mmCIF file of C-alpha atoms in Angstrom:
data_model
loop_
_atom_site.group_PDB
_atom_site.id
_atom_site.type_symbol
_atom_site.label_atom_id
_atom_site.label_comp_id
_atom_site.label_asym_id
_atom_site.label_seq_id
_atom_site.Cartn_x
_atom_site.Cartn_y
_atom_site.Cartn_z
ATOM 1 C CA UNK A 1 108.697 85.821 110.185
ATOM 2 C CA UNK A 2 111.794 86.419 108.271
ATOM 3 C CA UNK A 3 114.531 84.306 106.974
ATOM 4 C CA UNK A 4 117.765 86.147 105.798
ATOM 5 C CA UNK A 5 120.827 84.691 103.846
ATOM 6 C CA UNK A 6 123.879 86.640 103.762
ATOM 7 C CA UNK A 7 125.492 84.826 100.445
ATOM 8 C CA UNK A 8 122.916 83.323 98.074
ATOM 9 C CA UNK A 9 125.078 80.848 96.310
ATOM 10 C CA UNK A 10 124.104 77.040 95.624
ATOM 11 C CA UNK A 11 123.360 76.083 99.085
ATOM 12 C CA UNK A 12 121.576 78.987 99.837
ATOM 13 C CA UNK A 13 119.502 78.758 96.733
ATOM 14 C CA UNK A 14 118.776 75.067 97.379
ATOM 15 C CA UNK A 15 117.224 75.930 101.096
ATOM 16 C CA UNK A 16 115.217 78.970 99.401
ATOM 17 C CA UNK A 17 113.800 76.982 96.915
ATOM 18 C CA UNK A 18 113.012 73.717 99.206
ATOM 19 C CA UNK A 19 111.277 75.885 101.596
ATOM 20 C CA UNK A 20 109.082 77.797 99.070
ATOM 21 C CA UNK A 21 108.298 74.134 97.620
ATOM 22 C CA UNK A 22 107.196 73.032 100.794
ATOM 23 C CA UNK A 23 105.600 76.039 101.902
ATOM 24 C CA UNK A 24 107.783 76.710 104.813
ATOM 25 C CA UNK A 25 108.011 80.440 104.070
ATOM 26 C CA UNK A 26 107.004 82.459 101.047
ATOM 27 C CA UNK A 27 108.808 84.826 99.040
ATOM 28 C CA UNK A 28 107.913 87.895 101.230
ATOM 29 C CA UNK A 29 109.516 86.487 103.944
ATOM 30 C CA UNK A 30 112.943 86.326 102.680
ATOM 31 C CA UNK A 31 115.387 88.374 102.314
ATOM 32 C CA UNK A 32 119.031 88.155 101.080
ATOM 33 C CA UNK A 33 122.604 90.050 100.733
ATOM 34 C CA UNK A 34 124.932 89.396 98.115
ATOM 35 C CA UNK A 35 128.157 91.401 97.044
ATOM 36 C CA UNK A 36 127.294 92.994 93.794
ATOM 37 C CA UNK A 37 124.211 94.501 92.458
ATOM 38 C CA UNK A 38 124.324 92.523 89.160
ATOM 39 C CA UNK A 39 124.408 89.382 91.808
ATOM 40 C CA UNK A 40 121.507 90.868 93.271
ATOM 41 C CA UNK A 41 119.499 91.405 90.104
ATOM 42 C CA UNK A 42 120.192 87.663 89.500
ATOM 43 C CA UNK A 43 118.960 86.334 92.748
ATOM 44 C CA UNK A 44 115.842 88.738 92.264
ATOM 45 C CA UNK A 45 115.298 87.528 88.708
ATOM 46 C CA UNK A 46 115.905 83.852 89.435
ATOM 47 C CA UNK A 47 114.348 83.492 93.134
ATOM 48 C CA UNK A 48 111.876 85.921 93.128
ATOM 49 C CA UNK A 49 112.930 87.339 96.533
ATOM 50 C CA UNK A 50 114.261 90.691 97.913
ATOM 51 C CA UNK A 51 118.122 90.831 97.877
ATOM 52 C CA UNK A 52 120.401 93.734 98.556
ATOM 53 C CA UNK A 53 124.218 94.336 99.098
ATOM 54 C CA UNK A 54 123.614 95.462 102.545
ATOM 55 C CA UNK A 55 124.285 92.938 104.780
ATOM 56 C CA UNK A 56 123.365 94.961 107.661
ATOM 57 C CA UNK A 57 119.634 95.356 106.499
ATOM 58 C CA UNK A 58 119.247 91.526 106.222
ATOM 59 C CA UNK A 59 120.618 91.022 110.009
ATOM 60 C CA UNK A 60 118.501 93.613 111.142
ATOM 61 C CA UNK A 61 115.326 92.084 110.027
ATOM 62 C CA UNK A 62 115.823 88.582 109.997
ATOM 63 C CA UNK A 63 114.654 86.007 113.002
ATOM 64 C CA UNK A 64 116.482 83.086 111.364
ATOM 65 C CA UNK A 65 119.931 84.461 109.597
ATOM 66 C CA UNK A 66 121.759 81.927 107.566
ATOM 67 C CA UNK A 67 125.482 82.573 107.061
ATOM 68 C CA UNK A 68 125.883 81.209 103.666
ATOM 69 C CA UNK A 69 128.955 82.629 102.783
ATOM 70 C CA UNK A 70 132.433 80.381 102.152
ATOM 71 C CA UNK A 71 134.728 79.999 105.357
ATOM 72 C CA UNK A 72 137.259 82.719 104.535
ATOM 73 C CA UNK A 73 134.378 85.483 104.737
ATOM 74 C CA UNK A 74 133.003 84.746 107.805
ATOM 75 C CA UNK A 75 135.057 86.835 110.038
ATOM 76 C CA UNK A 76 134.389 89.761 107.843
ATOM 77 C CA UNK A 77 130.743 89.424 107.811
ATOM 78 C CA UNK A 78 130.873 88.839 111.630
ATOM 79 C CA UNK A 79 132.396 92.278 112.022
ATOM 80 C CA UNK A 80 129.929 94.029 109.927
ATOM 81 C CA UNK A 81 127.010 92.806 111.692
ATOM 82 C CA UNK A 82 127.717 91.789 115.131
ATOM 83 C CA UNK A 83 125.913 95.180 116.466
ATOM 84 C CA UNK A 84 123.328 95.038 114.294
ATOM 85 C CA UNK A 85 121.461 91.624 114.593
ATOM 86 C CA UNK A 86 117.920 91.340 115.341
ATOM 87 C CA UNK A 87 116.977 90.403 118.907
ATOM 88 C CA UNK A 88 116.333 86.854 119.587
ATOM 89 C CA UNK A 89 117.567 85.962 116.254
ATOM 90 C CA UNK A 90 118.948 82.314 115.279
ATOM 91 C CA UNK A 91 122.223 82.222 113.513
ATOM 92 C CA UNK A 92 122.453 79.498 111.219
ATOM 93 C CA UNK A 93 125.964 78.612 109.732
ATOM 94 C CA UNK A 94 126.653 76.506 106.708
ATOM 95 C CA UNK A 95 130.488 77.353 106.557
ATOM 96 C CA UNK A 96 132.587 74.374 107.155
ATOM 97 C CA UNK A 97 135.121 74.134 109.865
ATOM 98 C CA UNK A 98 133.497 77.356 112.105
ATOM 99 C CA UNK A 99 132.986 75.925 115.286
ATOM 100 C CA UNK A 100 130.358 76.973 117.545
ATOM 101 C CA UNK A 101 133.109 78.382 119.996
ATOM 102 C CA UNK A 102 134.401 80.367 117.219
ATOM 103 C CA UNK A 103 131.031 81.618 115.945
ATOM 104 C CA UNK A 104 129.778 82.402 119.574
ATOM 105 C CA UNK A 105 133.403 84.334 119.463
ATOM 106 C CA UNK A 106 133.082 86.346 116.556
ATOM 107 C CA UNK A 107 129.013 87.060 116.882
ATOM 108 C CA UNK A 108 128.434 87.278 120.468
ATOM 109 C CA UNK A 109 128.360 84.562 123.446
ATOM 110 C CA UNK A 110 124.390 85.211 123.895
ATOM 111 C CA UNK A 111 123.731 84.482 120.474
ATOM 112 C CA UNK A 112 121.708 81.136 119.522
ATOM 113 C CA UNK A 113 123.372 79.161 116.855
ATOM 114 C CA UNK A 114 123.027 76.313 114.849
ATOM 115 C CA UNK A 115 125.623 74.914 112.714
ATOM 116 C CA UNK A 116 124.534 73.123 109.620
ATOM 117 C CA UNK A 117 126.440 70.841 107.120
ATOM 118 C CA UNK A 118 124.274 70.276 103.858
ATOM 119 C CA UNK A 119 125.761 68.696 100.436
ATOM 120 C CA UNK A 120 125.261 69.821 96.874
ATOM 121 C CA UNK A 121 122.177 66.890 95.963
ATOM 122 C CA UNK A 122 119.932 69.571 97.780
ATOM 123 C CA UNK A 123 119.826 70.850 94.549
ATOM 124 C CA UNK A 124 117.773 68.387 93.243
ATOM 125 C CA UNK A 125 116.056 67.677 96.533
ATOM 126 C CA UNK A 126 117.874 64.774 97.556
ATOM 127 C CA UNK A 127 120.588 66.296 100.248
ATOM 128 C CA UNK A 128 121.706 65.269 103.612
ATOM 129 C CA UNK A 129 122.135 67.871 106.397
ATOM 130 C CA UNK A 130 124.014 67.156 109.756
ATOM 131 C CA UNK A 131 122.671 69.902 112.323
ATOM 132 C CA UNK A 132 124.413 70.827 115.381
ATOM 133 C CA UNK A 133 122.510 73.649 117.407
ATOM 134 C CA UNK A 134 123.949 75.026 120.870
ATOM 135 C CA UNK A 135 122.672 74.940 124.196
ATOM 136 C CA UNK A 136 120.600 78.164 123.538
ATOM 137 C CA UNK A 137 118.303 76.965 120.858
ATOM 138 C CA UNK A 138 114.719 75.718 121.986
ATOM 139 C CA UNK A 139 113.597 72.666 120.810
ATOM 140 C CA UNK A 140 110.951 74.431 118.689
ATOM 141 C CA UNK A 141 113.830 76.559 116.750
ATOM 142 C CA UNK A 142 115.633 73.172 116.532
ATOM 143 C CA UNK A 143 112.100 71.736 114.746
ATOM 144 C CA UNK A 144 111.805 74.582 112.802
ATOM 145 C CA UNK A 145 115.554 74.506 111.072
ATOM 146 C CA UNK A 146 115.122 70.558 110.613
ATOM 147 C CA UNK A 147 111.857 71.037 108.564
ATOM 148 C CA UNK A 148 113.153 73.600 106.478
ATOM 149 C CA UNK A 149 116.626 71.897 105.939
ATOM 150 C CA UNK A 150 114.530 68.477 105.423
ATOM 151 C CA UNK A 151 112.736 70.319 102.582
ATOM 152 C CA UNK A 152 115.346 69.453 99.920
ATOM 153 C CA UNK A 153 116.320 65.985 101.320
ATOM 154 C CA UNK A 154 117.260 64.478 104.923
ATOM 155 C CA UNK A 155 118.535 66.255 108.033
ATOM 156 C CA UNK A 156 119.477 64.980 111.233
ATOM 157 C CA UNK A 157 120.899 66.265 114.706
ATOM 158 C CA UNK A 158 124.746 65.409 115.353
ATOM 159 C CA UNK A 159 127.241 66.289 117.571
ATOM 160 C CA UNK A 160 129.682 69.092 116.810
ATOM 161 C CA UNK A 161 132.537 66.264 116.428
ATOM 162 C CA UNK A 162 130.616 64.334 113.967
ATOM 163 C CA UNK A 163 129.803 67.278 111.816
ATOM 164 C CA UNK A 164 133.365 67.877 110.768
ATOM 165 C CA UNK A 165 132.850 64.018 109.414
ATOM 166 C CA UNK A 166 129.573 64.796 108.020
ATOM 167 C CA UNK A 167 131.413 67.423 106.187
ATOM 168 C CA UNK A 168 133.528 64.633 104.405
ATOM 169 C CA UNK A 169 131.080 61.616 103.882
ATOM 170 C CA UNK A 170 128.371 63.503 102.635
ATOM 171 C CA UNK A 171 129.215 67.335 101.867
ATOM 172 C CA UNK A 172 132.664 66.135 99.991
ATOM 173 C CA UNK A 173 131.856 62.765 98.687
ATOM 174 C CA UNK A 174 129.279 63.765 95.920
ATOM 175 C CA UNK A 175 132.875 64.690 93.950
ATOM 176 C CA UNK A 176 133.971 61.427 94.590
ATOM 177 C CA UNK A 177 130.877 59.609 93.358
ATOM 178 C CA UNK A 178 130.627 62.048 90.163
ATOM 179 C CA UNK A 179 134.307 60.571 89.693
ATOM 180 C CA UNK A 180 133.028 57.256 89.863
ATOM 181 C CA UNK A 181 130.200 57.380 87.552
ATOM 182 C CA UNK A 182 132.685 59.264 84.978
ATOM 183 C CA UNK A 183 135.125 56.577 85.183
ATOM 184 C CA UNK A 184 132.478 53.867 84.911
ATOM 185 C CA UNK A 185 131.220 55.747 81.607
ATOM 186 C CA UNK A 186 134.819 55.978 80.470
ATOM 187 C CA UNK A 187 134.992 52.106 80.951
ATOM 188 C CA UNK A 188 132.014 51.728 78.801
ATOM 189 C CA UNK A 189 133.100 54.287 75.854
ATOM 190 C CA UNK A 190 136.625 52.712 75.867
ATOM 191 C CA UNK A 191 134.498 49.372 74.915
ATOM 192 C CA UNK A 192 131.625 51.171 72.343
ATOM 193 C CA UNK A 193 129.229 52.752 73.950
ATOM 194 C CA UNK A 194 128.004 56.038 73.302
ATOM 195 C CA UNK A 195 129.372 59.042 75.862
ATOM 196 C CA UNK A 196 125.793 60.166 76.593
ATOM 197 C CA UNK A 197 124.164 56.726 77.075
ATOM 198 C CA UNK A 198 127.279 55.568 79.113
ATOM 199 C CA UNK A 199 126.873 58.320 81.613
ATOM 200 C CA UNK A 200 122.920 57.688 81.810
ATOM 201 C CA UNK A 201 123.571 54.023 82.323
ATOM 202 C CA UNK A 202 126.257 54.579 85.113
ATOM 203 C CA UNK A 203 124.158 57.206 86.868
ATOM 204 C CA UNK A 204 121.050 55.293 87.038
ATOM 205 C CA UNK A 205 123.203 52.428 88.536
ATOM 206 C CA UNK A 206 124.461 54.470 91.216
ATOM 207 C CA UNK A 207 121.295 56.101 91.922
ATOM 208 C CA UNK A 208 119.711 52.724 92.176
ATOM 209 C CA UNK A 209 122.351 51.203 94.180
ATOM 210 C CA UNK A 210 122.415 54.136 96.796
ATOM 211 C CA UNK A 211 118.479 53.647 96.803
ATOM 212 C CA UNK A 212 118.612 49.739 97.922
ATOM 213 C CA UNK A 213 121.194 50.398 100.716
ATOM 214 C CA UNK A 214 118.576 52.973 101.796
ATOM 215 C CA UNK A 215 115.555 51.379 101.604
ATOM 216 C CA UNK A 216 116.672 47.751 102.066
ATOM 217 C CA UNK A 217 118.362 48.198 105.594
ATOM 218 C CA UNK A 218 120.819 45.587 104.321
ATOM 219 C CA UNK A 219 124.887 46.117 104.902
ATOM 220 C CA UNK A 220 126.280 47.325 101.717
ATOM 221 C CA UNK A 221 128.697 44.349 101.886
ATOM 222 C CA UNK A 222 125.455 41.950 101.547
ATOM 223 C CA UNK A 223 123.860 43.719 98.718
ATOM 224 C CA UNK A 224 127.566 43.589 96.939
ATOM 225 C CA UNK A 225 127.551 39.862 97.342
ATOM 226 C CA UNK A 226 123.868 39.740 95.943
ATOM 227 C CA UNK A 227 125.482 40.725 92.802
ATOM 228 C CA UNK A 228 128.257 38.321 92.737
ATOM 229 C CA UNK A 229 127.664 35.108 91.232
ATOM 230 C CA UNK A 230 130.113 32.200 91.769
ATOM 231 C CA UNK A 231 132.760 32.535 89.226
ATOM 232 C CA UNK A 232 130.922 35.553 87.209
ATOM 233 C CA UNK A 233 131.630 38.398 85.719
ATOM 234 C CA UNK A 234 131.175 41.030 88.587
ATOM 235 C CA UNK A 235 133.706 39.206 91.165
ATOM 236 C CA UNK A 236 136.596 39.543 88.451
ATOM 237 C CA UNK A 237 135.523 43.259 88.537
ATOM 238 C CA UNK A 238 135.915 43.409 92.367
ATOM 239 C CA UNK A 239 138.996 41.367 92.558
ATOM 240 C CA UNK A 240 140.466 44.448 90.214
ATOM 241 C CA UNK A 241 139.087 47.062 92.406
ATOM 242 C CA UNK A 242 140.703 45.415 95.452
ATOM 243 C CA UNK A 243 144.090 44.931 94.219
ATOM 244 C CA UNK A 244 144.024 48.613 93.138
ATOM 245 C CA UNK A 245 142.846 49.627 96.555
ATOM 246 C CA UNK A 246 139.787 51.160 96.113
ATOM 247 C CA UNK A 247 138.538 50.876 99.712
ATOM 248 C CA UNK A 248 141.762 52.300 101.042
ATOM 249 C CA UNK A 249 141.837 55.090 98.549
ATOM 250 C CA UNK A 250 138.222 56.267 99.356
ATOM 251 C CA UNK A 251 139.046 56.136 103.160
ATOM 252 C CA UNK A 252 142.169 57.942 102.461
ATOM 253 C CA UNK A 253 139.842 60.797 101.016
ATOM 254 C CA UNK A 254 137.495 60.866 103.238
ATOM 255 C CA UNK A 255 140.000 61.326 106.498
ATOM 256 C CA UNK A 256 141.737 64.134 104.012
ATOM 257 C CA UNK A 257 138.640 66.081 103.920
ATOM 258 C CA UNK A 258 138.329 66.227 107.676
ATOM 259 C CA UNK A 259 141.784 67.121 108.292
ATOM 260 C CA UNK A 260 141.614 69.844 106.022
ATOM 261 C CA UNK A 261 138.126 71.083 107.599
ATOM 262 C CA UNK A 262 139.556 71.057 111.277
ATOM 263 C CA UNK A 263 142.374 73.398 109.865
ATOM 264 C CA UNK A 264 139.810 75.876 108.501
#
């Protein structure tokens, strides 16, 4: 079985590395295409897989073809490969905002298509990916893709309307979390802590807090209350965040991401 990638940036690399580590495929079963010869050499050197600048060559061989280019390049790729795909191929898109209807219009009504939305923590094996198959994809094929996408974190099937929300709540949100970690560290630095140490303490606190949400099953509000002792230091900080509108700012940011996705 062949797994092909048109585009081989961070997300494609995360998928490839995850699949290789879990033994889902071998390097000999992988092929990718990129824009330039220099990029192709870099992929060959770093991932050890076959890489070319010829999208048609990849489309003609892959049983599972991953569309891993930016949304604005999807139509160009579709026009290149729409007549050259391997029969029975499953197209797996990681392009934000490109609906199943749009993909079928560009790649063919009879094309088996799975939309996905991974996120950058996949690069460290802690990603979360939303998966939305069309009605032509079999349960076995969905399971195959879920297994692959689960090799670098978690993966779950969602409906298409929810997939745009996934793009914000997990796809865009790492940037918000990085900003929060940076702000926590800045506050510590302002009071005298070394920056490197401040980043370590802040990042580990966020990591541990997220793990508590996932592993305890408790509501985030309940976990927050556990930290807030009566008349203590934490509730003073929470009061400031509430006054400054932290919750509404985050909610507005998520909704802005979703609105932008729906315009792509």
